[in-house]
Short mmCIF file of C-alpha atoms and ligand atoms in Angstrom, two decimals:
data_model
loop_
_atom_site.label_atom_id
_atom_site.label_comp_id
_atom_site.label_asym_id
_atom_site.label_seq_id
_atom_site.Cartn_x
_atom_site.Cartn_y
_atom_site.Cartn_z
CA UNK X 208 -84.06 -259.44 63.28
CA UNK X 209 -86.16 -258.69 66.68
CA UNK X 210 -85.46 -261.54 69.21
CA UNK X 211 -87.51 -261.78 72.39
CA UNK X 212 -87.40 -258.60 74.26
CA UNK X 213 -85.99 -260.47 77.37
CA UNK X 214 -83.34 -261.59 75.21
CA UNK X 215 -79.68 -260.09 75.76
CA UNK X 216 -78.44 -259.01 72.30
CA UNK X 217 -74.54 -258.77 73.01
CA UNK X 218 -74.13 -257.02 69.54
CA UNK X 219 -76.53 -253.58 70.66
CA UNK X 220 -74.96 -253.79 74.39
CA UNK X 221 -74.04 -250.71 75.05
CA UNK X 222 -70.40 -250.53 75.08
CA UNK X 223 -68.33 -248.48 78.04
CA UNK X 224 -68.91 -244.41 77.42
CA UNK X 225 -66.37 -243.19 75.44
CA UNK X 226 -64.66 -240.56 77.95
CA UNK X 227 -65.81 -237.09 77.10
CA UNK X 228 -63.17 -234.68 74.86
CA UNK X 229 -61.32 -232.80 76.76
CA UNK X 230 -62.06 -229.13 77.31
CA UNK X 231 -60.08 -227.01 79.81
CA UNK X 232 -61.34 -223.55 79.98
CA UNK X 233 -57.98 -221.15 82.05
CA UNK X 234 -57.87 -217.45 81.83
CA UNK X 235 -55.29 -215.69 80.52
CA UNK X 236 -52.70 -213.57 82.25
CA UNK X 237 -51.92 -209.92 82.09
CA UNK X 238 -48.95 -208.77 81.62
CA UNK X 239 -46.63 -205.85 79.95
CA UNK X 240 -44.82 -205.59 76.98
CA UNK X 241 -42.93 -202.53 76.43
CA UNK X 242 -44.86 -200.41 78.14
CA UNK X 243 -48.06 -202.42 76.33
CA UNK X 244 -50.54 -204.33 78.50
CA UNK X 245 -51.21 -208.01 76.86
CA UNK X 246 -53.61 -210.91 77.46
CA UNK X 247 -50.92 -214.07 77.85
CA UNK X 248 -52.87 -217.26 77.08
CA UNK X 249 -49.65 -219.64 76.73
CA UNK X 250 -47.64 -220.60 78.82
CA UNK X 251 -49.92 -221.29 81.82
CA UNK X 252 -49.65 -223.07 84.97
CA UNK X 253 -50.56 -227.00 83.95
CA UNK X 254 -50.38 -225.61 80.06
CA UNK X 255 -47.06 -224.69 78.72
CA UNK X 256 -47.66 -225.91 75.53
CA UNK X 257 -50.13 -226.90 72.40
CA UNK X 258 -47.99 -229.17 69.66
CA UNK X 259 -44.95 -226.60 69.65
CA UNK X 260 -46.76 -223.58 69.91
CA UNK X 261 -45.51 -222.21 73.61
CA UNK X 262 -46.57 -218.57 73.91
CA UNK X 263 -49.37 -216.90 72.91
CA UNK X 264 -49.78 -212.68 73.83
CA UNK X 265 -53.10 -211.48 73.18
CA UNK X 266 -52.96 -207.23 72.79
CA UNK X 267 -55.66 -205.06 72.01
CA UNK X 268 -56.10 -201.06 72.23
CA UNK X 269 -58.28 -200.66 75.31
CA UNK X 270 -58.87 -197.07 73.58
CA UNK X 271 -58.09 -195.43 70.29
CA UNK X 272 -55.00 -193.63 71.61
CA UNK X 273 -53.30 -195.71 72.93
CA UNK X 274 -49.72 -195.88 71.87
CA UNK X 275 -48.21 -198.63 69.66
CA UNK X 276 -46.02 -201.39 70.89
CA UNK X 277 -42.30 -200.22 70.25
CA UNK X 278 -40.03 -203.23 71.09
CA UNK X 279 -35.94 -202.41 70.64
CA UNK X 280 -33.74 -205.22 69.64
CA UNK X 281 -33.52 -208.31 71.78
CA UNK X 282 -32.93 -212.11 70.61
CA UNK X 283 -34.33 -215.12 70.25
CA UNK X 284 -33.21 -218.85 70.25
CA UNK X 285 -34.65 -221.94 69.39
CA UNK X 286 -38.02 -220.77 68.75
CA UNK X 287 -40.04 -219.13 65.53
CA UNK X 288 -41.97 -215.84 66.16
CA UNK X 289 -45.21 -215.75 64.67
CA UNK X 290 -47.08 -212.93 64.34
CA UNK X 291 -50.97 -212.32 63.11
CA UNK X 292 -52.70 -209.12 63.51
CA UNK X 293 -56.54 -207.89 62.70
CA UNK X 294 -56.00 -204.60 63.31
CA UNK X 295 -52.76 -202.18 62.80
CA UNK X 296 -49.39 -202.60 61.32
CA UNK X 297 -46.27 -203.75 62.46
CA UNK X 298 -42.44 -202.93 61.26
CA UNK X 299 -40.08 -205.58 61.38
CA UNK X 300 -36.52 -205.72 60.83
CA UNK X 301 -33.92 -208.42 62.47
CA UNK X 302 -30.16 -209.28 62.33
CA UNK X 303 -30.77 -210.79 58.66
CA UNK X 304 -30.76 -207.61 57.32
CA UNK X 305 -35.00 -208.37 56.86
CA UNK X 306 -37.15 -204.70 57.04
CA UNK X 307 -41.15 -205.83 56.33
CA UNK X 308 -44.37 -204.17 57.27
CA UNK X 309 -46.85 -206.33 58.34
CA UNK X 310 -50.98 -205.60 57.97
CA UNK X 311 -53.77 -207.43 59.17
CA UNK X 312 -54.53 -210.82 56.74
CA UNK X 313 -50.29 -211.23 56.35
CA UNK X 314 -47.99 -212.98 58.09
CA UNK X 315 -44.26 -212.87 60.22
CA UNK X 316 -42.55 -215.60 60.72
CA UNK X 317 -38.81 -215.63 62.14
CA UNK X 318 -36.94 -218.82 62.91
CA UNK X 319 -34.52 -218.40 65.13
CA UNK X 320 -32.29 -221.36 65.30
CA UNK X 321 -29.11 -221.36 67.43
CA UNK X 322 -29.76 -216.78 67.50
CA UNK X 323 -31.65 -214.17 65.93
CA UNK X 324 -32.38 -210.45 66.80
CA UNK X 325 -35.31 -208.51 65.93
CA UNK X 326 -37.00 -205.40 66.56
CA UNK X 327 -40.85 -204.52 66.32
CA UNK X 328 -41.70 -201.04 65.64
CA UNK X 329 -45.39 -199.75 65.42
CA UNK X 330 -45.14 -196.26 65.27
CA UNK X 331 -45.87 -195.81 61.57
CA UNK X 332 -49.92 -197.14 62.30
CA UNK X 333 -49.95 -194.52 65.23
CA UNK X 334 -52.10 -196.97 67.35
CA UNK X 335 -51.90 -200.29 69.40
CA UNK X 336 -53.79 -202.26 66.76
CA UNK X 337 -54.86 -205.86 67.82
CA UNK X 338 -52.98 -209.48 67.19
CA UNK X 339 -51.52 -211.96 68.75
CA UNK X 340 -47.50 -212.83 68.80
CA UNK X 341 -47.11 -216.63 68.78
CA UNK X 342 -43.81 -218.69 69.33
CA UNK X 343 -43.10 -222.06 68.12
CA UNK X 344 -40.94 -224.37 70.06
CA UNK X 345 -37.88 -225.86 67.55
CA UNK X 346 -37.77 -229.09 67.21
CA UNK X 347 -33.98 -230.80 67.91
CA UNK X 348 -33.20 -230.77 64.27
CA UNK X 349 -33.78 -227.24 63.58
CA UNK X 350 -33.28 -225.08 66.80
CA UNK X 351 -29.26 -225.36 67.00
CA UNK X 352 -29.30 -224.29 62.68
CA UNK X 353 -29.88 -221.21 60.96
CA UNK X 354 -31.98 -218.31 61.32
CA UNK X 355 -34.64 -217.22 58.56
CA UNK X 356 -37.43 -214.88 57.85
CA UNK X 357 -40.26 -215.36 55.83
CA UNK X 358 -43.19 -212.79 55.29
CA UNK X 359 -46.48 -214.36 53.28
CA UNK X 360 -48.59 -211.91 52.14
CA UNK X 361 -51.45 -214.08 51.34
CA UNK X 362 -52.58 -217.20 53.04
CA UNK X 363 -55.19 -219.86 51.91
CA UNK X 364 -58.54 -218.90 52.49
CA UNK X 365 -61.82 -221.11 52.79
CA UNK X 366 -65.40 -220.81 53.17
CA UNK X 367 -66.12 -223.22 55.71
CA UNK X 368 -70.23 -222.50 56.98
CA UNK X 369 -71.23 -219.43 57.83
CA UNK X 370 -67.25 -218.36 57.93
CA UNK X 371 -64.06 -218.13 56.52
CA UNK X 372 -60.58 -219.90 57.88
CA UNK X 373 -57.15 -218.54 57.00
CA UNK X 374 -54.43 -220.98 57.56
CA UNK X 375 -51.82 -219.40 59.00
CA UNK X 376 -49.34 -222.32 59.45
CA UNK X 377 -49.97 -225.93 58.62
CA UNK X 378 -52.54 -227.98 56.40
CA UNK X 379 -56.86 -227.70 56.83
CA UNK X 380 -58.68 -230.48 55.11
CA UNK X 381 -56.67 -229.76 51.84
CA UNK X 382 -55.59 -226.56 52.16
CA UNK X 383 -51.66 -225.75 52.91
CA UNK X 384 -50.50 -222.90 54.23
CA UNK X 385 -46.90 -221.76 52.83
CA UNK X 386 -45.07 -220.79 55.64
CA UNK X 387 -42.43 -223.35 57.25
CA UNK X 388 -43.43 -225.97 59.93
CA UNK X 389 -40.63 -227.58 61.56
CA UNK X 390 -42.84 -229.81 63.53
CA UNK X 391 -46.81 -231.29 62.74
CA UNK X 392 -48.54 -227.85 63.10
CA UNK X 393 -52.33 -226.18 62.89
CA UNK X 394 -52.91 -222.36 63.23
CA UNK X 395 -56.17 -221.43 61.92
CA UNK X 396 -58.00 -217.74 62.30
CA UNK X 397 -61.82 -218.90 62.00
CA UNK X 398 -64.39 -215.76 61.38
CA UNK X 399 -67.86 -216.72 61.72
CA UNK X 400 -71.50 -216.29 63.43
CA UNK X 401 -73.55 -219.17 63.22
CA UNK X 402 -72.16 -222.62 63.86
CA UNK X 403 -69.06 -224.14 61.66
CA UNK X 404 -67.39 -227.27 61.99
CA UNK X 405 -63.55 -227.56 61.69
CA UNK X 406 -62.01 -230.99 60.77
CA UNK X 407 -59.17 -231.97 63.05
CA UNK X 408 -56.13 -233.91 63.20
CA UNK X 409 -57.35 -236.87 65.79
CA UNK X 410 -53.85 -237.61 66.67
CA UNK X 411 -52.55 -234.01 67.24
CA UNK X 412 -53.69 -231.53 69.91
CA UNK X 413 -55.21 -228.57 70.03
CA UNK X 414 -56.82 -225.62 71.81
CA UNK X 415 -58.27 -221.94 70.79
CA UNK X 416 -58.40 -218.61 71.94
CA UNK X 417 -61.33 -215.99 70.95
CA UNK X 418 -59.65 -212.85 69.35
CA UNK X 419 -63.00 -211.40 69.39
CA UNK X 420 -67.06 -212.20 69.80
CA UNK X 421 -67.14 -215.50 72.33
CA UNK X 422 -67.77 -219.23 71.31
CA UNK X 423 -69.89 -221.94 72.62
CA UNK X 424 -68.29 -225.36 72.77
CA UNK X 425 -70.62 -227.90 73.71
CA UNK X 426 -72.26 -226.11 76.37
CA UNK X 427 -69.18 -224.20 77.49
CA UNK X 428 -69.25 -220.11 76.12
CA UNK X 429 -65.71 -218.57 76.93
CA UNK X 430 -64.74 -215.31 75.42
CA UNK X 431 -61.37 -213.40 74.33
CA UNK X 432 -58.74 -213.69 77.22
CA UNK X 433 -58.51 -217.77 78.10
CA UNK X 434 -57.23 -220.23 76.93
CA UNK X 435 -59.12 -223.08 75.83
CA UNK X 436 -57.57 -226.38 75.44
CA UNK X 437 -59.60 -229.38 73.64
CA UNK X 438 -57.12 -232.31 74.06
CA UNK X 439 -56.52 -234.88 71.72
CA UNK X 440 -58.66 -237.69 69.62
CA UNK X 441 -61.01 -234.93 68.31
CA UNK X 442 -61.79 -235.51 64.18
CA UNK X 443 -63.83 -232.36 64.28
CA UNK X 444 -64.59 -229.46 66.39
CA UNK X 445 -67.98 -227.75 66.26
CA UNK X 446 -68.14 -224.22 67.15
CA UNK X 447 -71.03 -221.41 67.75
CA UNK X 448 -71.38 -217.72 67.79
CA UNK X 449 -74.70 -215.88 68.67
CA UNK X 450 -71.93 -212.54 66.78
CA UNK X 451 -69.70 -212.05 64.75
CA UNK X 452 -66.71 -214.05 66.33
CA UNK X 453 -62.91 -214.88 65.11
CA UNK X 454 -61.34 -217.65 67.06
CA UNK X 455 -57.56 -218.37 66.85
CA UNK X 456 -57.58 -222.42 66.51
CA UNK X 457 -54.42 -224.16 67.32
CA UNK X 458 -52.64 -228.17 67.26
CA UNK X 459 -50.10 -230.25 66.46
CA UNK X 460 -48.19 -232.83 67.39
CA UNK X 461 -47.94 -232.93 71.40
CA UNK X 462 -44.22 -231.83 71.48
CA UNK X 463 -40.93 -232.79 73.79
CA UNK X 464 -39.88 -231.32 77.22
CA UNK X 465 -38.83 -227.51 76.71
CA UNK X 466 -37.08 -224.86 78.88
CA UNK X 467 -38.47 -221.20 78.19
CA UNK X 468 -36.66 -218.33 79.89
CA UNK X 469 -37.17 -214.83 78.89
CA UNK X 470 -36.88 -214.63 75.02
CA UNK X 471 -35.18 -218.13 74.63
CA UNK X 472 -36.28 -221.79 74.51
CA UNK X 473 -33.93 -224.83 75.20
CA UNK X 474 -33.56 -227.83 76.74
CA UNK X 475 -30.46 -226.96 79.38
CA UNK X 476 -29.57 -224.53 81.48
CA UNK X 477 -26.37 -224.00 79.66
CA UNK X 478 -27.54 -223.06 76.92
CA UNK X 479 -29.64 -220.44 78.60
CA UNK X 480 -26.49 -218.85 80.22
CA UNK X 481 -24.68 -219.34 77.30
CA UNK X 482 -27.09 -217.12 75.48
CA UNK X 483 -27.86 -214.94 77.99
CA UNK X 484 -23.75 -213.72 78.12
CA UNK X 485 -23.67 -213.96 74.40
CA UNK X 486 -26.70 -211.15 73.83
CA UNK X 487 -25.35 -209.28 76.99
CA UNK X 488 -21.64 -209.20 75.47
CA UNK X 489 -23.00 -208.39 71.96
CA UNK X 490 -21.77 -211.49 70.38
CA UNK X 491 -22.09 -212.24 66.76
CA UNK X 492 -24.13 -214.80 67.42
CA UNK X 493 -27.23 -212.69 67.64
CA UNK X 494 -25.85 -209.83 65.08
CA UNK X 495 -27.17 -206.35 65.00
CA UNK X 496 -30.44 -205.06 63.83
CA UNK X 497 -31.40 -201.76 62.32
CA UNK X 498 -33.66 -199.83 64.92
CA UNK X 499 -33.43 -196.45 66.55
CA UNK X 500 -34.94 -198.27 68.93
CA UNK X 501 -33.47 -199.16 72.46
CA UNK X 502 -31.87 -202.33 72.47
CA UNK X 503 -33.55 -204.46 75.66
CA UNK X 504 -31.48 -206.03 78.13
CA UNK X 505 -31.39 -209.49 79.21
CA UNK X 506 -32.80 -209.52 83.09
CA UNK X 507 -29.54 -211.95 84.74
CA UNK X 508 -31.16 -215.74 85.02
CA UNK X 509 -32.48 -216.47 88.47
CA UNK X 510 -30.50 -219.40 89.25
CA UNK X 511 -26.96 -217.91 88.09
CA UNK X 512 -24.72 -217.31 90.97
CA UNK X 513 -24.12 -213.36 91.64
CA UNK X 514 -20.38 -212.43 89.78
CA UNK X 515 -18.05 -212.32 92.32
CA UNK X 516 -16.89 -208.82 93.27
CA UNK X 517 -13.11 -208.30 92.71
CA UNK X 518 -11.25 -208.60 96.21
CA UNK X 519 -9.54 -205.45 97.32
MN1 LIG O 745 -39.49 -210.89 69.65
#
């Protein structure tokens, strides 16, 4: 019904703007890994974490010879290592007795618990490849427990557009990805050109990084190397490529207060030192791992007082 057009109509009032998503554009960081120059989207200054995910390295071959990434034995607490790669391969092996290759399209995923030890050894590819090595804050329930490795050699795959997602960890629409979650988690490789839309978890949060190509969202383009971070309330995300693109998409539940310090993630100081002289004393706790690799020192944490030196 049309009333008078002087007439106020309280039910077509416009109400108060809804406040625009969230979309926080921050480049990456470099820095070295073994000798191997990677892109470090997470953590970043104002952005140490998406749901549980809490580090993200980004590594590429700049050019075909470059060398692999050879990383020795060192440990790991309270977090899961997850890696993805498009390009390369990857031998693992760890305290748990675990050896697996890992090719593009598979994936790594190592719980740590209360102490793990791994190695990573690329010589067998010959080259750097390209991925991305993820960690996953534990949750209280699971980061003082045991440590496991799982390797999934296929993940569920969807047409979704013009693309195709992978679901690395977590659940898309109604597709479930295998590998453990120990908290609400998304981790999504999207391939496309075109435009797709991804539905979203409103009440989780998420963010993206471009693995390759560059995406428009909204009318913000950002390309490999930064971190994009989209907020929360979002039911769907619609993304565009003028190329062929592949996005890493992230969420999950926003998660608790952590403490990350070199290879380790806890909630106390303590148990930072505690693990630091455990690896450094070669403590079962972290066991031993099969590598002709060199095993990598901890660096001594910052804010621990020097040893004393014995009085003569
Ligand atoms: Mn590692």
């Amino acid at each position: 019904m049309s009333g008078p057009v002087d007439r106020v109509d309280t039910a077509s009032e416009p109400l108060a703007p809804e406040p625009a998503p969230v979309l926080e554009v921050r480049p990456s960081r470099l820095a070295e890994v073994a000798g191997t120059r990677v892109h470090r989207a997470l953590p970043r200054r104002g952005r140490r974490t998406i749901g549980a995910w809490c580090f993200l390295d980004h590594f590429r071959a700049e050019r075909p010879d470059d060398p692999p990434a050879m990383i020795g034995p060192h440990p790991h607490l309270g977090l899961q290592t997850v890696t993805w790669l498009l390009d390369g391969e990857t031998l693992h092996t760890d305290s748990l007795g675990s050896e697996q290759l890992i090719r593009p399209g598979q994936l790594n995923l190592m719980s740590a618990g209360h102490g793990v030890a791994h190695a990573e050894d690329g010589r067998r590819a010959g080259r750097a490849g390209h991925g991305v090595q993820l960690w996953v804050a534990q949750p209280e329930v699971t980061r003082n427990g045991a440590a496991a490795f799982e390797h999934h050699a296929e993940l569920p795959r969807v047409e979704l557009g013009s693309g195709e997602a992978v679901v690395l960890v977590g659940t898309l629409g109604d597709l479930r990805s295998p590998a453990r979650t120990d908290s609400p988690l998304l981790g999504v490789d999207l391939a496309f050109v075109g435009a797709i839309e991804v539905p979203l978890v409103p009440a989780h949060e998420h963010g993206l990084v471009v693995l390759d190509g560059a995406v428009t969202i909204g009318d913000t383009t950002v390309g490999p190397d930064e971190l994009v971070y989209l907020g929360e309330a979002r039911d769907e995300l619609v993304l565009r490529a003028s190329g062929p693109t592949r996005v890493l998409l992230l969420g999950g539940e926003p998660f608790e207060e952590i403490l990350m310090w070199w290879n380790f993630v806890a909630r106390t100081r303590e148990e930072m030192e505690a693990a630091y002289r455990d690896w450094q004393a070669r403590a079962a706790r972290f066991g031993t791992v099969r590598s002709d690799l060199a095993r990598v020192d901890a660096p001594r944490p910052q804010w621990m007082p020097e040893p004393e030196a014995p009085r003569p």
